[in-house]
GROMACS .gro file of C-alpha atoms in nm:
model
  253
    1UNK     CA    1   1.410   4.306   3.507
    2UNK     CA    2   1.490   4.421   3.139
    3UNK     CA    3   1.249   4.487   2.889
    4UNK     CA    4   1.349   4.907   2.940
    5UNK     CA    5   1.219   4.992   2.542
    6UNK     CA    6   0.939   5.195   2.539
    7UNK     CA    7   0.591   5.096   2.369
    8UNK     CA    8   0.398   5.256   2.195
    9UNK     CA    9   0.099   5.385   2.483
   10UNK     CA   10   0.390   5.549   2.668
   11UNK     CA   11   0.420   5.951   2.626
   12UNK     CA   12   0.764   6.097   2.698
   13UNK     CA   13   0.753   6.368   2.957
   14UNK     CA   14   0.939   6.517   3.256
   15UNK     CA   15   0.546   6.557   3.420
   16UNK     CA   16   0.492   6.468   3.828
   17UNK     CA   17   0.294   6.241   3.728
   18UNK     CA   18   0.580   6.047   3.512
   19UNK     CA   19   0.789   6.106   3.816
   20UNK     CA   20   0.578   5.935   4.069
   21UNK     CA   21   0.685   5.541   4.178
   22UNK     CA   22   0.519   5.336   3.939
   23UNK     CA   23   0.362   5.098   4.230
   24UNK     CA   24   0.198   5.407   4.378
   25UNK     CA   25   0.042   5.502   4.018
   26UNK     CA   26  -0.043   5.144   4.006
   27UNK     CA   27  -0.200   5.126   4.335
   28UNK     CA   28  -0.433   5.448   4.232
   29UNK     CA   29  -0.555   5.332   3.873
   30UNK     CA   30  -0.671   4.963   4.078
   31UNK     CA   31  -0.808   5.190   4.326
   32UNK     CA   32  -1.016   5.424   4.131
   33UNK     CA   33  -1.124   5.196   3.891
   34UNK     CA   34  -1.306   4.966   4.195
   35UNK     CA   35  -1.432   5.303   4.301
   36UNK     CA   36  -1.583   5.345   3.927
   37UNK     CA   37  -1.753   5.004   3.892
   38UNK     CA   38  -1.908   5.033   4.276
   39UNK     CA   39  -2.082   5.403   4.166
   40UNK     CA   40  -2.434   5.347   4.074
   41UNK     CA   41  -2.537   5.364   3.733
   42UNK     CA   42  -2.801   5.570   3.794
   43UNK     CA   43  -2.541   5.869   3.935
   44UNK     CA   44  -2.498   6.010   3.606
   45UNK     CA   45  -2.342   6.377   3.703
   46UNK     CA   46  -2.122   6.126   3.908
   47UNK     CA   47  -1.936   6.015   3.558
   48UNK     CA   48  -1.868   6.353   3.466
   49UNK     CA   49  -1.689   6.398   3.769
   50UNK     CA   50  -1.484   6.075   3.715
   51UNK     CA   51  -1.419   6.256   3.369
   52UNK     CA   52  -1.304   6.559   3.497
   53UNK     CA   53  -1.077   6.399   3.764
   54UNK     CA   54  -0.876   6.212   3.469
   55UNK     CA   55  -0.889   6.523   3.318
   56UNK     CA   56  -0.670   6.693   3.568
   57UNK     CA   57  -0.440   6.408   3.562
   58UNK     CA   58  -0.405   6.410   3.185
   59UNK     CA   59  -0.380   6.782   3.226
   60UNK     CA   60  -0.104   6.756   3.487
   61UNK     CA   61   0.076   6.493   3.301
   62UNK     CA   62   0.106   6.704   3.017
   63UNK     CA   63  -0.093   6.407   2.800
   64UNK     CA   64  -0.296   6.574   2.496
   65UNK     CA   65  -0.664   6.516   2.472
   66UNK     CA   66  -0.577   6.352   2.089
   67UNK     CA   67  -0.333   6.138   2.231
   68UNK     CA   68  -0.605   5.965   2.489
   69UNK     CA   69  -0.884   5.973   2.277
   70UNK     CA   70  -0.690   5.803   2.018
   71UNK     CA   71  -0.576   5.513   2.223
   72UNK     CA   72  -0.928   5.514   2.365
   73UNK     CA   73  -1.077   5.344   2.020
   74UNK     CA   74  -0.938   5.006   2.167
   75UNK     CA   75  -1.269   5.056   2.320
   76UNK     CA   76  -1.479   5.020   2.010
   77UNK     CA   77  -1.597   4.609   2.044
   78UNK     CA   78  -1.765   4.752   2.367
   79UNK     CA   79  -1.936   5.007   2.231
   80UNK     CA   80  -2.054   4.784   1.967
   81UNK     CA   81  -2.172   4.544   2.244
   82UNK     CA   82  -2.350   4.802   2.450
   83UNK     CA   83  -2.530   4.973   2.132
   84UNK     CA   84  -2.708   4.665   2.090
   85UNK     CA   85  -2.834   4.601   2.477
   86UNK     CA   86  -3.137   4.861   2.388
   87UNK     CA   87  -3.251   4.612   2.134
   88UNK     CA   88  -3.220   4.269   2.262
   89UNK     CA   89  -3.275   4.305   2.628
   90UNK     CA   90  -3.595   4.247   2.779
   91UNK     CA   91  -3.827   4.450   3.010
   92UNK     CA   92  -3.997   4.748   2.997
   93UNK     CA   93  -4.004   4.945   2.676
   94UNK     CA   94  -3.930   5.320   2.589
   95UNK     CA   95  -3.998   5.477   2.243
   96UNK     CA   96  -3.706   5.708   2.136
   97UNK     CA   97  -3.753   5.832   1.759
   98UNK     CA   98  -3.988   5.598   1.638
   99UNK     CA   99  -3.758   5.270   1.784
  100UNK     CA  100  -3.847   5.044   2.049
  101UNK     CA  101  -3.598   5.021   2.295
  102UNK     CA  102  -3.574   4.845   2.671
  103UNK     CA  103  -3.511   5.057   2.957
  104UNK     CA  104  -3.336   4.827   3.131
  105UNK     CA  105  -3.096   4.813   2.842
  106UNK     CA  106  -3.071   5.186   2.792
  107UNK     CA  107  -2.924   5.177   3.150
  108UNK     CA  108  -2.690   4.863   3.088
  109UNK     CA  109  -2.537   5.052   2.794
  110UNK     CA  110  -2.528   5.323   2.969
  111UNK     CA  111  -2.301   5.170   3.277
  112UNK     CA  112  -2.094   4.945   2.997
  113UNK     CA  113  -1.971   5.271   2.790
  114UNK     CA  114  -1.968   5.532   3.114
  115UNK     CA  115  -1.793   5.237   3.313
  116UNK     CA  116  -1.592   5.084   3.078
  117UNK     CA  117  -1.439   5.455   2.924
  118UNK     CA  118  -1.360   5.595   3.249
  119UNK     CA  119  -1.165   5.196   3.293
  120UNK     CA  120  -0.978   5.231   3.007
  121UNK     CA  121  -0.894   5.598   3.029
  122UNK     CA  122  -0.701   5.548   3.336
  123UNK     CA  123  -0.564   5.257   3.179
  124UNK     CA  124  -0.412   5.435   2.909
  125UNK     CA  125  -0.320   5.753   3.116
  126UNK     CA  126  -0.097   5.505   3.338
  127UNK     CA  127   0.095   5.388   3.058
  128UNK     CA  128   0.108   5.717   2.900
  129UNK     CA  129   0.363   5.808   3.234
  130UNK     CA  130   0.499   5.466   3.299
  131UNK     CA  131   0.726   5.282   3.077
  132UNK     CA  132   0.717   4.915   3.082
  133UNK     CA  133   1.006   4.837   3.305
  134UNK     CA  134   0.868   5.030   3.523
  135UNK     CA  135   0.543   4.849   3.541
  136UNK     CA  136   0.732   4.537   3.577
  137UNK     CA  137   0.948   4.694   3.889
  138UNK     CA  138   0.625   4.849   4.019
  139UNK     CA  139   0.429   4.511   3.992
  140UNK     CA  140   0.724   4.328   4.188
  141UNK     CA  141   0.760   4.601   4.433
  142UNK     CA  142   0.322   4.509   4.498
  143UNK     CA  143   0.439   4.141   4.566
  144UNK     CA  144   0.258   3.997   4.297
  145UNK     CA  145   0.330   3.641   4.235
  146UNK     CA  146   0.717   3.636   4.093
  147UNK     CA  147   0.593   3.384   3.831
  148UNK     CA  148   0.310   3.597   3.691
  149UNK     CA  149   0.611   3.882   3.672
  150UNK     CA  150   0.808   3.685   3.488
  151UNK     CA  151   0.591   3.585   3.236
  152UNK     CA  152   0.510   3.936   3.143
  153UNK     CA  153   0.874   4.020   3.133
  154UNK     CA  154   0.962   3.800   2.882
  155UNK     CA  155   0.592   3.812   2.711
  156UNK     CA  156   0.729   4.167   2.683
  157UNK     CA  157   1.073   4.182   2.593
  158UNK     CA  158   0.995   3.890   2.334
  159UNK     CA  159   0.682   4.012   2.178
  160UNK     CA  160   0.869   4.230   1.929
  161UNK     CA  161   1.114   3.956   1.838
  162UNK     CA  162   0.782   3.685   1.740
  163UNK     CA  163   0.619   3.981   1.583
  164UNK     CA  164   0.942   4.006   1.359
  165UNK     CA  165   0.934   3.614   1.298
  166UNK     CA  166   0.577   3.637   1.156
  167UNK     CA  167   0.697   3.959   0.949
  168UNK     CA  168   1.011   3.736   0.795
  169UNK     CA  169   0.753   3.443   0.716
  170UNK     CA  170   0.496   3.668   0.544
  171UNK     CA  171   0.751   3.802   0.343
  172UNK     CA  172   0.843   3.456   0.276
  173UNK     CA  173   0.537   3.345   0.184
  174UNK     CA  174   0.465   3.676  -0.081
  175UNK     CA  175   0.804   3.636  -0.211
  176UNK     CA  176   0.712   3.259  -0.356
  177UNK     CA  177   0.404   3.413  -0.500
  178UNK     CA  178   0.120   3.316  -0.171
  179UNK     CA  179  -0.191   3.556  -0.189
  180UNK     CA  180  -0.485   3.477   0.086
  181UNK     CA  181  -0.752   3.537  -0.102
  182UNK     CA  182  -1.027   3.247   0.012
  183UNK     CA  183  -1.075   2.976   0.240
  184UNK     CA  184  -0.871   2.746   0.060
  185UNK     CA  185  -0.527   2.918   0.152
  186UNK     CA  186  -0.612   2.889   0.515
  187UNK     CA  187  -0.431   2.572   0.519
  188UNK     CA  188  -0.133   2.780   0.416
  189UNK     CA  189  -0.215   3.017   0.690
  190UNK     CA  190  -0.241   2.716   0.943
  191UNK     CA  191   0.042   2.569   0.866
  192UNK     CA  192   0.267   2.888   0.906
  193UNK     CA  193   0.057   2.944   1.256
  194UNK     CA  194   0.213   2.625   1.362
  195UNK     CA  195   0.556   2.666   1.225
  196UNK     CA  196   0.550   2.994   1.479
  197UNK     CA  197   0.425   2.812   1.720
  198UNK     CA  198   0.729   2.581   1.734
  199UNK     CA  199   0.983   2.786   1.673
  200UNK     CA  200   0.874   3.022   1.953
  201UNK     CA  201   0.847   2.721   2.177
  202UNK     CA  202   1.193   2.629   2.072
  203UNK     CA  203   1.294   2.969   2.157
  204UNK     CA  204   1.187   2.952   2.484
  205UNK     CA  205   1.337   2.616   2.574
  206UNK     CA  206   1.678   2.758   2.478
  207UNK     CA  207   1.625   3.117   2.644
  208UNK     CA  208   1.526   2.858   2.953
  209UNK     CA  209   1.852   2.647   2.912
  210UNK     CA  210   2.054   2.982   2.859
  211UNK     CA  211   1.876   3.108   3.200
  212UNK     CA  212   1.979   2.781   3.393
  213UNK     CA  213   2.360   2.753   3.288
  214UNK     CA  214   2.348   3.117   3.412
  215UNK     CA  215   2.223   3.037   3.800
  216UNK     CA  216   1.850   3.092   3.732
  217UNK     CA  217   1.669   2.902   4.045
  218UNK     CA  218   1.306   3.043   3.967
  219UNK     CA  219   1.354   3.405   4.048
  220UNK     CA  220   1.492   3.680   3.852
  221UNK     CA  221   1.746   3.928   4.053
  222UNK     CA  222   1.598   4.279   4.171
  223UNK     CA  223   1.818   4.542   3.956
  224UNK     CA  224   1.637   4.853   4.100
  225UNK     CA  225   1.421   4.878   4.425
  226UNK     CA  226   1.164   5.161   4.402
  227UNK     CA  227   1.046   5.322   4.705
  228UNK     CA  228   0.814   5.588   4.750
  229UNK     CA  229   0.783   5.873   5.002
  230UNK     CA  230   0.471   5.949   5.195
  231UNK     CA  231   0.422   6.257   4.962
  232UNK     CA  232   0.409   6.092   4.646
  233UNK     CA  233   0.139   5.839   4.793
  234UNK     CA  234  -0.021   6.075   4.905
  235UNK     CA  235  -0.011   6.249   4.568
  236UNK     CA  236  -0.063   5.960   4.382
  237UNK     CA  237  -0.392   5.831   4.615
  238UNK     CA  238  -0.524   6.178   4.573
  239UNK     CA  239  -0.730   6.076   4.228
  240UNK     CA  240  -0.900   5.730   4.419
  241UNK     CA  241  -0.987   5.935   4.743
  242UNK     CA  242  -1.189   6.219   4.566
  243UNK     CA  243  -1.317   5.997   4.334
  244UNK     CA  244  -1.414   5.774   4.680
  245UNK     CA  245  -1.619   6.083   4.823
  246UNK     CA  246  -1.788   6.126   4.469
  247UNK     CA  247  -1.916   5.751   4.498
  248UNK     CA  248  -2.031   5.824   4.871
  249UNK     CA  249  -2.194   6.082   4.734
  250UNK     CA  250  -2.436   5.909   4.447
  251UNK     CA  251  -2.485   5.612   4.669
  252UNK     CA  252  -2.626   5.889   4.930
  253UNK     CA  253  -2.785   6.150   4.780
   0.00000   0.00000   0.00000
């Protein structure tokens, strides 16, 4: 379980919340975020709490508000999506400035961009404290499939080494002169797609040969075993649980 370089979502920092088992921080992002999409749409003040609970955890983490907002714009093809529910959905109409719009896709955008933030927030907050290895060690330690592990290991600890591959072939390709300006150098572009392609394939059937001659037999070793104390659950399940009695609370009041 290599792959210990950190990327770029992940925040340095000596916080309790970097300090807590990754599996347990795991275990409360999956947690809070089911607790997010079951709260009814119509429970606005509800959101705000979410907000201010990951808040406190950014807060506590030490994680700047620029930081998250920043990595929040990966957000920005669903915003575009629910900006244009008002206008195409069907139903009941409301005017709002002069413009037309459907209630029922008011509230749709609504739940998209209130669910769909407070998703990726905690997203990014969890791998603002958790560096990828331990991700990997915290996903093993949850007994997901060892083959889905795996994959994201080496999809991981070989992404930076394709990425460099198409660097070396685009400076290739500008070196000899190659500008894509039109649709008539995407044959160019096709045909350097595919030369990746192989060569990363190639790759991987040596990495697998280099794996076998070594004693691989479909499972990687376990390095490090993470365990976690009843206080750090406890800690760590803190951010679901009142999030939990917020939901209880729209549904009911």
């Amino acid at each position: 379980m290599g792959a210990g370089h950190a990327h770029k979502l992940y925040r340095h920092g000596h916080s309790p919340v970097h300090a807590l088992p990754p599996h347990t921080k795991l275990t409360a992002v999956f947690a809070f975020v089911v607790v997010v999409v079951s709260t009814p749409r119509t429970a606005v003040w509800a959101f705000a709490l979410y907000a201010a609970l990951l808040g406190t955890v950014a807060y506590a983490a030490r994680v700047p508000a620029s930081f998250l907002l920043k990595r929040l714009l990966i957000e920005i093809p669903f915003v575009a999506f629910a900006v244009l529910m008002p206008f195409v959905a069907q139903g009941e109409r409301v005017d709002v400035l002069g413009v037309s719009l459907s209630v029922n896709g008011l509230w749709g955008a609504w739940n998209v961009l209130a669910k769909g933030t407070l998703g990726v927030a905690a997203s990014v907050l969890l791998a603002a404290t958790t560096e990828l290895r331990e991700l990997l060690l915290g996903l093993q330690r949850l007994r997901l499939p060892p083959l889905l592990v795996q994959i994201a290991s080496f999809m991981i600890r070989y992404g930076d080494v394709i990425t460099d591959e198409m660097r070396r072939m685009r400076i290739a390709r500008e070196s000899r002169g190659f500008e894509a300006r039109g649709v008539r150098h995407w044959g160019v572009l096709a045909k350097s797609a595919g030369a990746l392609f192989i060569r990363s394939y190639e790759r991987g059937e040596r990495v697998h040969l280099a794996m076998i001659s070594r004693g691989y037999a479909g499972s990687m070793p376990v390095i490090d075993e993470v365990t976690a104390s009843r206080a750090q659950w406890s800690y760590a399940l803190a951010l679901p649980c009142a999030a939990l009695v917020v939901c209880l609370l729209g549904w009911f009041l």
